[in-house]
Short mmCIF file of C-alpha atoms and ligand atoms in Angstrom, two decimals:
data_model
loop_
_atom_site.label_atom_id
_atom_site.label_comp_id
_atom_site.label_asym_id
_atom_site.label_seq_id
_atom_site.Cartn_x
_atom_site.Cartn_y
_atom_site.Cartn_z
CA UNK M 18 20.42 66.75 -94.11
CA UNK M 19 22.95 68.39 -91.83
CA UNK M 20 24.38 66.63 -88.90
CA UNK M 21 22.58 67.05 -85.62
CA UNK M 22 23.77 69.42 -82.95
CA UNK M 23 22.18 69.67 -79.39
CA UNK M 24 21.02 73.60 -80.41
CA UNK M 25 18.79 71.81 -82.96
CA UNK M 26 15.82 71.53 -80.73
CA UNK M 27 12.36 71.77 -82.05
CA UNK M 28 9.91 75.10 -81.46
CA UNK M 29 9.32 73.74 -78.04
CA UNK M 30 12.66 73.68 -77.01
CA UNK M 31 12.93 69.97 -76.46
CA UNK M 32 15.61 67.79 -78.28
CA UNK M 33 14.37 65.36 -80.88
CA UNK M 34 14.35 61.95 -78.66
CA UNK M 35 11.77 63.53 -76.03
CA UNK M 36 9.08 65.03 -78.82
CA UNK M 37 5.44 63.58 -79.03
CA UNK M 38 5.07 60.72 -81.35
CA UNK M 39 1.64 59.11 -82.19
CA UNK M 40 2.38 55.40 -82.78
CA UNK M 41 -1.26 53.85 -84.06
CA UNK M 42 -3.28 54.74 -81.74
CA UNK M 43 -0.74 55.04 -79.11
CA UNK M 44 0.24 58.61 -77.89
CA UNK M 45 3.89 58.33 -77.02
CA UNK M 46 5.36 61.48 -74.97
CA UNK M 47 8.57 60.78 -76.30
CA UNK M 48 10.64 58.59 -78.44
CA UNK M 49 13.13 56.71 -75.66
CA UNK M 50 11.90 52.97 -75.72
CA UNK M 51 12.86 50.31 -73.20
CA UNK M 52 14.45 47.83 -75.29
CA UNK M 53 13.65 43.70 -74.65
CA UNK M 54 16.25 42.69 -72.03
CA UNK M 55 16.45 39.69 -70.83
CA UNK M 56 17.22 39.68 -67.03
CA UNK M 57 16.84 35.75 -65.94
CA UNK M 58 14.87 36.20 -62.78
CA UNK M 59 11.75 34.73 -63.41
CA UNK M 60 12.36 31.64 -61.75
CA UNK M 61 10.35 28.36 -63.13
CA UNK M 62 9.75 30.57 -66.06
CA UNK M 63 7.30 32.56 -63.93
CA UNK M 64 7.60 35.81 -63.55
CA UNK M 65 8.06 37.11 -60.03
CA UNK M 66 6.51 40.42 -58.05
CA UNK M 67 9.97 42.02 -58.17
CA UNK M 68 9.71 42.58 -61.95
CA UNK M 69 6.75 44.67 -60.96
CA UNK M 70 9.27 47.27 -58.84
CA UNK M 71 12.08 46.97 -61.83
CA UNK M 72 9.46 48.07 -64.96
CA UNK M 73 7.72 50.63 -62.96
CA UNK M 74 10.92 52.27 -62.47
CA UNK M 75 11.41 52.30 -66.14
CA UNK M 76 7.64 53.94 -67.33
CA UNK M 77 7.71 57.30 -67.76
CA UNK M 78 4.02 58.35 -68.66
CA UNK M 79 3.48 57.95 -72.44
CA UNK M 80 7.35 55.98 -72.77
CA UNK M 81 7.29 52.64 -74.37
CA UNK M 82 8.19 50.04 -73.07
CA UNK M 83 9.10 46.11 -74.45
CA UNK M 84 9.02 43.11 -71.93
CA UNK M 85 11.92 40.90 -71.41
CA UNK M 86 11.96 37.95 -74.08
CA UNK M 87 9.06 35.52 -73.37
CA UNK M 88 8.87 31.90 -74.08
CA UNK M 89 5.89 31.12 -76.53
CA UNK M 90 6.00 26.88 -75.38
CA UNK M 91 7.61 24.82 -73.36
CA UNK M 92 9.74 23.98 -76.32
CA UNK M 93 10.87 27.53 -76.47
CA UNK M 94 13.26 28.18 -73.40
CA UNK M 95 17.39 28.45 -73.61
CA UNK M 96 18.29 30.15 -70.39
CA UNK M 97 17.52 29.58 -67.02
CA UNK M 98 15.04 31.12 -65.46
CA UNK M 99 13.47 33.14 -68.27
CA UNK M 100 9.45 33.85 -68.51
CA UNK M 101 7.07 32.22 -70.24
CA UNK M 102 3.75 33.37 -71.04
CA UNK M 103 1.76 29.68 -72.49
CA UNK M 104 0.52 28.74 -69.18
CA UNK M 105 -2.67 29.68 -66.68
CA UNK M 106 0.15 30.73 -64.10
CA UNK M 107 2.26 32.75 -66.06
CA UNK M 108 -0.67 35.16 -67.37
CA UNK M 109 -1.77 35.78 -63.67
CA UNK M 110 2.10 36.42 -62.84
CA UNK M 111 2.42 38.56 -65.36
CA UNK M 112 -1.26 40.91 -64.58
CA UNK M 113 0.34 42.76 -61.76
CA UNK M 114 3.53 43.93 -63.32
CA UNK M 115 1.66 45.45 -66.38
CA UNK M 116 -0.68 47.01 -64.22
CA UNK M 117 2.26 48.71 -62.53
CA UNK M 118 3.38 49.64 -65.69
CA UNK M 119 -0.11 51.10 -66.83
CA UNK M 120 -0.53 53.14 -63.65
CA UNK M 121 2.08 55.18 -64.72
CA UNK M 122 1.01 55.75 -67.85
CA UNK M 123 3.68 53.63 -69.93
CA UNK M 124 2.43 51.68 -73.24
CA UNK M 125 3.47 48.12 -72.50
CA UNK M 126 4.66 45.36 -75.35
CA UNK M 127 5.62 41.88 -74.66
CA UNK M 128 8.53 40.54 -76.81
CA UNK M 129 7.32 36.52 -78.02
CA UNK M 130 10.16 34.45 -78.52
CA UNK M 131 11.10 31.01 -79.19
CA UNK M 132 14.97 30.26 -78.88
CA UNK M 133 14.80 27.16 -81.41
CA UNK M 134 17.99 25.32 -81.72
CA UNK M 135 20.04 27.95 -78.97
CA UNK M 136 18.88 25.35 -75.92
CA UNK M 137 19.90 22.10 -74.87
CA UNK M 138 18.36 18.97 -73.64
CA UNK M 139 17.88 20.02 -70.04
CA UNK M 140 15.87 23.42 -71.07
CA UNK M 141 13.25 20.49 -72.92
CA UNK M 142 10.57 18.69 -72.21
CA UNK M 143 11.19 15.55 -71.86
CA UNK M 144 15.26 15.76 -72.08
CA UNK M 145 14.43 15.85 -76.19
CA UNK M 146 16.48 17.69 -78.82
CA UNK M 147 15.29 21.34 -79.10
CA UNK M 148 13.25 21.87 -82.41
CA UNK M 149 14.92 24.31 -85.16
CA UNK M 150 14.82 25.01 -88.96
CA UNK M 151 18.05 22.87 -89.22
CA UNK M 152 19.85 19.82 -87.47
CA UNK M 153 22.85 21.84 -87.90
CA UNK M 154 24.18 21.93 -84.17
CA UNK M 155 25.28 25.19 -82.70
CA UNK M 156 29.16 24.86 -81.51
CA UNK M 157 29.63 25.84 -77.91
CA UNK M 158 29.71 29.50 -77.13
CA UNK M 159 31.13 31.44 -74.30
CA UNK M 160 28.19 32.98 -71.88
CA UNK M 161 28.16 36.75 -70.88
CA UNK M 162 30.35 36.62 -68.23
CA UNK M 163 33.64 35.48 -70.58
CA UNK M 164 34.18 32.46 -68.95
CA UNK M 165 31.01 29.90 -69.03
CA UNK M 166 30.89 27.92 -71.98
CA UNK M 167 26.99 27.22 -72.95
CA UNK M 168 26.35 24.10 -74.56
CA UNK M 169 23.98 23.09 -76.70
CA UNK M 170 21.92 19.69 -78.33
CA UNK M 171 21.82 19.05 -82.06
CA UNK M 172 18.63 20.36 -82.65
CA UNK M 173 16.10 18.08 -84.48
CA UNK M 174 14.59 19.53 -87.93
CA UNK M 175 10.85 20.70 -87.75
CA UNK M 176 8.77 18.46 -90.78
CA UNK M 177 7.15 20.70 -92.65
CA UNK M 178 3.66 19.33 -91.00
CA UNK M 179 4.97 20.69 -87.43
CA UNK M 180 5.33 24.23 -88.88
CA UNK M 181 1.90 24.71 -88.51
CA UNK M 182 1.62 23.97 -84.86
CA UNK M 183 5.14 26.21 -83.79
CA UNK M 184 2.99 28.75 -85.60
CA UNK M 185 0.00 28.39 -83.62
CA UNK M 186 2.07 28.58 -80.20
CA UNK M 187 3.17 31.97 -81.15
CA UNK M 188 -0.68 33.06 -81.89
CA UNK M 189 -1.61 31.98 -78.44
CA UNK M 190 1.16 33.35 -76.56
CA UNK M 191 0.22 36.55 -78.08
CA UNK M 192 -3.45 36.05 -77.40
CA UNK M 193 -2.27 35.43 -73.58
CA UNK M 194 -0.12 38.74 -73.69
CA UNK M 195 -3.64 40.44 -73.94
CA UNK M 196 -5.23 38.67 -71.91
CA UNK M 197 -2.33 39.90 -69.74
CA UNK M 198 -3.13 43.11 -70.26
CA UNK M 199 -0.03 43.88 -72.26
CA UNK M 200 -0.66 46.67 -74.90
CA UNK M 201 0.98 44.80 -77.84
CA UNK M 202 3.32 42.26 -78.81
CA UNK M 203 6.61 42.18 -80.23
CA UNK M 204 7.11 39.30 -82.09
CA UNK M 205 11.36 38.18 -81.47
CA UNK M 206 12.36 38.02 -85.02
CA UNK M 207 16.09 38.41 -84.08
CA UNK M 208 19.61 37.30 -82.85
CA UNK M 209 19.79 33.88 -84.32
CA UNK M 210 16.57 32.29 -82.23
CA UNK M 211 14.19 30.11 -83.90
CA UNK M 212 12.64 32.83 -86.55
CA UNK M 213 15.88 33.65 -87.65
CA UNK M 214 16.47 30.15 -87.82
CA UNK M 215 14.24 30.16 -90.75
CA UNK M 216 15.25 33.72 -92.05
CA UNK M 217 19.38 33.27 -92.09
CA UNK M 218 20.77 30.81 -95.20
CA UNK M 219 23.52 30.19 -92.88
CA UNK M 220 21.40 28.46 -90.64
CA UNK M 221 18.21 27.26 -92.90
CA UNK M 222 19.03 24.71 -94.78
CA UNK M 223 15.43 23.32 -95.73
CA UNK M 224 14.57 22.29 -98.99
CA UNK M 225 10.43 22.23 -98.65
CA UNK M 226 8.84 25.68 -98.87
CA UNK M 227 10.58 27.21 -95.86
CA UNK M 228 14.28 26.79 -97.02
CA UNK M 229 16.02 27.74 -100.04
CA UNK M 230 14.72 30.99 -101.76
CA UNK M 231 14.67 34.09 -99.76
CA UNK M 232 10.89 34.12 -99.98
CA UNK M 233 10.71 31.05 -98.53
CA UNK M 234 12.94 31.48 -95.78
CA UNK M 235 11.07 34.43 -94.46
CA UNK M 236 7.65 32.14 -95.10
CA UNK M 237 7.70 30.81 -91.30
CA UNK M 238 8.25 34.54 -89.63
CA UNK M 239 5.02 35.88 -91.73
CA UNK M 240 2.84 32.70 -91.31
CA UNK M 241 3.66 34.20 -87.22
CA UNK M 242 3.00 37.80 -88.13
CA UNK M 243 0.05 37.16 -90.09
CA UNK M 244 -1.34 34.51 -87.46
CA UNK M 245 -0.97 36.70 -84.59
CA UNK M 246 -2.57 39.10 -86.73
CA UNK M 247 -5.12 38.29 -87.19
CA UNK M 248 -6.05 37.06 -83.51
CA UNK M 249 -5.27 39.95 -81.97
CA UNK M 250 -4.66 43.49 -84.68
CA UNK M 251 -2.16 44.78 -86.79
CA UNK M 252 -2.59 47.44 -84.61
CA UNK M 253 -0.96 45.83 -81.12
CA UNK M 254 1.96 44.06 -83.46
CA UNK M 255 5.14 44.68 -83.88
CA UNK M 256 7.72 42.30 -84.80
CA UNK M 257 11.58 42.71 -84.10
CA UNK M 258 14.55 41.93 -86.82
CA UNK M 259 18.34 41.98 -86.97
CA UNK M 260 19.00 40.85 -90.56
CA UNK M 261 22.78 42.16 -90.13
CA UNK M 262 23.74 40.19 -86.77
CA UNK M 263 25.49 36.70 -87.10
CA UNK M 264 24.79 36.27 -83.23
CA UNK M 265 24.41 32.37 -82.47
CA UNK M 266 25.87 31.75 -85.69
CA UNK M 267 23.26 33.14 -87.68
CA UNK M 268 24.74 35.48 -90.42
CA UNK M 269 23.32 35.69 -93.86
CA UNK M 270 25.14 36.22 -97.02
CA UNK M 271 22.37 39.10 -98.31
CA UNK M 272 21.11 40.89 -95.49
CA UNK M 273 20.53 43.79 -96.88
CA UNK M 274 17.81 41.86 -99.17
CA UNK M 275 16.68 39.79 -96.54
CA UNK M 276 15.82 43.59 -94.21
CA UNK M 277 14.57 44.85 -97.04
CA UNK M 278 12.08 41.44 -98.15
CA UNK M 279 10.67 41.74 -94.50
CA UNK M 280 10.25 45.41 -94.28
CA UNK M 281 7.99 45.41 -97.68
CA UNK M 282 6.20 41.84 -97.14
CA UNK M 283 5.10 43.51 -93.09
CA UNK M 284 3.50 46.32 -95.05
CA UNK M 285 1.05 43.78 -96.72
CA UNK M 286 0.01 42.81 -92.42
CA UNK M 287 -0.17 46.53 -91.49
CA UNK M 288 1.70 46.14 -88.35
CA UNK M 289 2.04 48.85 -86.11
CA UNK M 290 6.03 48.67 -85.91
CA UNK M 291 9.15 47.27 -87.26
CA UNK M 292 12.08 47.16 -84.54
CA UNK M 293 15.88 46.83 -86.07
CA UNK M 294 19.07 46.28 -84.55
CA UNK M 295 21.91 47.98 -86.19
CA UNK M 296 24.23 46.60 -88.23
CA UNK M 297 27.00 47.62 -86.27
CA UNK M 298 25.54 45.10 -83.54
CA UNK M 299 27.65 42.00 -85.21
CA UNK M 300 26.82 41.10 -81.79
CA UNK M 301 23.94 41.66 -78.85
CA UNK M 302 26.73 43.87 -76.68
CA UNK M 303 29.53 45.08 -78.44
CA UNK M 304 29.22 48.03 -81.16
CA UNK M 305 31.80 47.79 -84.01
CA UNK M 306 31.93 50.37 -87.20
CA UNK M 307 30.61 49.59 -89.65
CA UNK M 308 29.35 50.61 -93.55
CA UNK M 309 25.60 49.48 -93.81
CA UNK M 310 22.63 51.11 -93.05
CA UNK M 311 19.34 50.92 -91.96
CA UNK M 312 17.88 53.64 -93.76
CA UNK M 313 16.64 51.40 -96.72
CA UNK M 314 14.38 49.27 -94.53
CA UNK M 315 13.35 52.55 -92.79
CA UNK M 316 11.93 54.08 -95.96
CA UNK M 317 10.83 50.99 -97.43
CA UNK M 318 8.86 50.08 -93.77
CA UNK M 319 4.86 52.15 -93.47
CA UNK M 320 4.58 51.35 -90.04
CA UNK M 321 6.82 52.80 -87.12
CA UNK M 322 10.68 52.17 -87.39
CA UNK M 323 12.28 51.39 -84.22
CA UNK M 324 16.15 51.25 -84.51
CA UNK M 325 18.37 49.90 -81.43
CA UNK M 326 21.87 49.02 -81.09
CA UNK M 327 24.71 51.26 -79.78
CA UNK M 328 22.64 54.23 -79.26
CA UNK M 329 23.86 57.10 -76.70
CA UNK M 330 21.91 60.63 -76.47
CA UNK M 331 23.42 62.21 -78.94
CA UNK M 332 23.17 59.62 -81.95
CA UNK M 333 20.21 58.69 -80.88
CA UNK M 334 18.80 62.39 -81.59
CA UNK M 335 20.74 62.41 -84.42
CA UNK M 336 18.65 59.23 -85.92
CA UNK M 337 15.53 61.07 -84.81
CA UNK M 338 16.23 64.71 -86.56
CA UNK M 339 17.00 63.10 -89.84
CA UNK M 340 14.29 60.92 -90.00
CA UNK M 341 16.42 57.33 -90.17
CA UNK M 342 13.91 56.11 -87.10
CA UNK M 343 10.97 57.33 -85.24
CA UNK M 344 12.14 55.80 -81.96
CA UNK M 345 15.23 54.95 -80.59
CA UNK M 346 15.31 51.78 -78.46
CA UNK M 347 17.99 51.72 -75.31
CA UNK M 348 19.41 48.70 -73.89
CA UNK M 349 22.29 48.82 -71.33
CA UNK M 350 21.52 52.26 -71.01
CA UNK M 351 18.07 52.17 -70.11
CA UNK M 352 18.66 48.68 -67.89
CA UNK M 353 21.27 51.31 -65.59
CA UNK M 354 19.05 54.27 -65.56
CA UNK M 355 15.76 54.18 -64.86
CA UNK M 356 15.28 56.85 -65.20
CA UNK M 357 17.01 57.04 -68.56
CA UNK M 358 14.51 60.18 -70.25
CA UNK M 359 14.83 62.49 -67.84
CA UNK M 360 18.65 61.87 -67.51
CA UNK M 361 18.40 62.72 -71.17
CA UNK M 362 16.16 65.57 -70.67
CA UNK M 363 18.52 67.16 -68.48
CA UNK M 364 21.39 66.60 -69.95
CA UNK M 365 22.39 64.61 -66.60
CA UNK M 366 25.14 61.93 -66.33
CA UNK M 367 24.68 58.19 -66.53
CA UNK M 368 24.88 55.55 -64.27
CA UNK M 369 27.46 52.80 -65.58
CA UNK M 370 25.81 49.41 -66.16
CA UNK M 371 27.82 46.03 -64.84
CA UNK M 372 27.82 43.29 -66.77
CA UNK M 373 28.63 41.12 -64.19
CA UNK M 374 24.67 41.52 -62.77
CA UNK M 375 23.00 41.39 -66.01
CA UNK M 376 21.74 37.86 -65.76
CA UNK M 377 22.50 37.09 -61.89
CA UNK M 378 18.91 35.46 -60.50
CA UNK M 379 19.28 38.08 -57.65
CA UNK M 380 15.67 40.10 -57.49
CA UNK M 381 17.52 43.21 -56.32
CA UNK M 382 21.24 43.31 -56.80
CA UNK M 383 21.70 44.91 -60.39
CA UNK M 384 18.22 45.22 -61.38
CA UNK M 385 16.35 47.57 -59.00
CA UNK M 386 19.01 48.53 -57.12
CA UNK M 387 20.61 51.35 -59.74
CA UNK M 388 19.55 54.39 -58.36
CA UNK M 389 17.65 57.23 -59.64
CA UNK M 390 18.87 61.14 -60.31
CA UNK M 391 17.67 62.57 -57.34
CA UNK M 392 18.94 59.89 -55.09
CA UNK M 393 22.77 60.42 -56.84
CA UNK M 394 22.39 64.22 -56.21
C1 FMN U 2 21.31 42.03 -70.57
C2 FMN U 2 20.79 42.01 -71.97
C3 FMN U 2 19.67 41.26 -72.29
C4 FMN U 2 19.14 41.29 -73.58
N1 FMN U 2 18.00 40.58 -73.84
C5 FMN U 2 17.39 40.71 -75.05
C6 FMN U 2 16.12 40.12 -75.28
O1 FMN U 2 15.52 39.48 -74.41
N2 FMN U 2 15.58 40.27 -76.51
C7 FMN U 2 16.19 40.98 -77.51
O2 FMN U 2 15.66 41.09 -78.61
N3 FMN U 2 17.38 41.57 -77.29
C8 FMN U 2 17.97 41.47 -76.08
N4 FMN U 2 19.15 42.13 -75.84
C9 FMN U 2 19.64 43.10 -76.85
C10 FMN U 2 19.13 44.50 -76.51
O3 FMN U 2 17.73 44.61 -76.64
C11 FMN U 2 19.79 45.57 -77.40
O4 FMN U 2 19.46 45.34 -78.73
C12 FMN U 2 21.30 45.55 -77.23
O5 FMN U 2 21.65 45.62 -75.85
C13 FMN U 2 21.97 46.70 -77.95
O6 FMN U 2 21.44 47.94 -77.50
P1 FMN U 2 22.23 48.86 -76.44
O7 FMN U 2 23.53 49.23 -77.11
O8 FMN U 2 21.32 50.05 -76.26
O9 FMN U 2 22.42 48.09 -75.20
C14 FMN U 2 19.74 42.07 -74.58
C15 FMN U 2 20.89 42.80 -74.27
C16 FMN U 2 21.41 42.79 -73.00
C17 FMN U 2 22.63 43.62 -72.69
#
């Protein structure tokens, strides 16, 4: 395979990110997905009519589109003001915004998450230790910004009789994201939260039948997969994995095994997709070089491949036209541009994302306020 160049269009002229791909039964227009972002203005856990305003301005008709990381329990929250989707209120908060979303024609998945052992005390019910694969506590880590220090509370080890029940809270949660009217779930199998908990043997250190072995680490992440489903399709599931990342202190010392366990055990659930983060994404934001690949999870994956993770235009056509993913999810890029497909479409410059507003609880400033082409031109 030769190396992509922007004359390499297909027969109808468009570059490889913005061709037709049929994903199950879902008829994407193109192949630019919103990645998960999480944006901390749901306040109570609840999310809030502005979100509506903020993921409209992201569909494009037929784009994809994955929700903000979504708490499966009350167990499962880290961060402040993150949603939730296990009670009454939060599946009513959420209706509206997917509607929105729906109306203009976007294909809508909600990313299930449980942080595990990356909370504290005050995130818990109760004030009690947060619940993780380990009792191994997480050392202090420095926030976003550079300068907050997040701390966190020795987590307390799941018994192996508990598992069942953590389980179970994903498979409702996922049951509520339909009832939502969400099109799909993707099931947060990444960046050191409480599935990777399980997955990492830097972090699991378990000696019943969801530590040791590399088949039994992954044990907890397909008891979720196959749990969800079978409540609602392998159809609407997709699960998300970043078997190279050490975020949160959650490295492994055989990822490329570990990928490659989890990309042949999903085929035996059918899922509709398999979403990795690049190896060169040591951490959520910063891209370093960088010799691994994804390709051998790609080909060993039947479902769609989603790859995210450093991606600009150009690469991420490059990924498309030789076939290393069939859609390239956009983070910062996306979360900046709302308008990020058509930017790419015509060949227009980007608008420059600030950090410094990622995670402010402001329903406005940084999140619907970056503007669109035509009102830069
Ligand atoms: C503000 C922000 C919030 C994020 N929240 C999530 C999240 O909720 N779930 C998740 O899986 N990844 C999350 N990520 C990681 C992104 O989905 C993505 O993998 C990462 O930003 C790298 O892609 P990019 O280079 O296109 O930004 C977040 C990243 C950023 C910058």
């Amino acid at each position: 395979m030769g190396s992509y160049t922007e004359s390499a269009m297909d027969t109808s002229g468009k570059i490889p990110l913005l061709t037709p791909y049929k994903m199950g039964n879902f008829q994407l227009s193109h192949r630019v997905v919103l990645a998960p972002l999480t944006r901390q203005r749901s306040y109570g856990n609840v999310p809030q009519p502005h979100a509506i305003l903020y993921y409209s301005q992201r569909t494009s008709k037929g784009g994809l589109l994955i929700a903000e990381a979504t708490g499966v329990s009350d167990t499962a929250q880290g961060y402040p003001e993150t949603p939730g989707i296990w009670t009454k209120e939060q599946v009513e908060a959420w209706k509206p915004i997917v509607d929105a979303v729906h109306a203009k024609g976007g294909v809508f998945f909600c990313q299930i998450w449980h942080v595990g052992r990356v909370s504290n005390k005050g995130f818990q019910p109760n004030g009690q230790a947060p619940i993780s694969s380990t009792d191994k506590p997480l050392t202090p880590q420095t926030r976003a910004n550079g300068i907050d220090v997040a701390r966190f509370t020795p987590p307390r080890r799941l018994r192996t009789d508990e598992i069942p029940q953590i389980v179970n809270d994903f498979r409702i949660a996922a049951r509520n994201c339909i009832e939502a009217g969400f099109d799909g779930v993707e099931i947060h199998g990444a960046h050191g939260y409480l599935i990777d908990q399980f997955l990492k043997d830097q972090v699991n250190d378990r000696t019943d039948k969801y530590g040791g072995s590399l088949e039994n680490r992954c044990r907890f992440a397909l008891e979720v997969v196959e749990a969800i489903v079978n409540e609602i399709g392998a159809d609407k599931v997709g699960i998300r994995l970043s078997p190279f990342a050490n975020y949160m202190e959650s490295g492994d010392s055989n990822p490329e095994a570990l990928g490659l366990y989890m990309a042949e055990s999903l085929n035996k659930y059918g899922i509709l997709f398999c979403h990795m983060v690049e190896p060169r994404m040591i951490t959520v934001g910063e891209k370093t070089e960088c010799p691994h690949s994804l390709v051998p999870m790609r080909k060993a994956f039947k479902g769609t491949f989603i790859v995210a993770g450093g991606y600009d235009k150009e690469d991420g056509n490059q990924a498309v036209a030789e076939n290393r993913a069939d859609l390239v999810a956009y983070g910062r890029w996306f979360l900046a541009n709302p308008d990020l497909p058509r930017r790419f479409e015509l060949n227009a410059p980007l608008n420059k994302y600030n950090r410094d507003t990622f995670y402010v609880p402001d329903p406005v400033l940084g999140y619907t306020d970056y503007p669109f082409l035509e009102d830069t031109a």
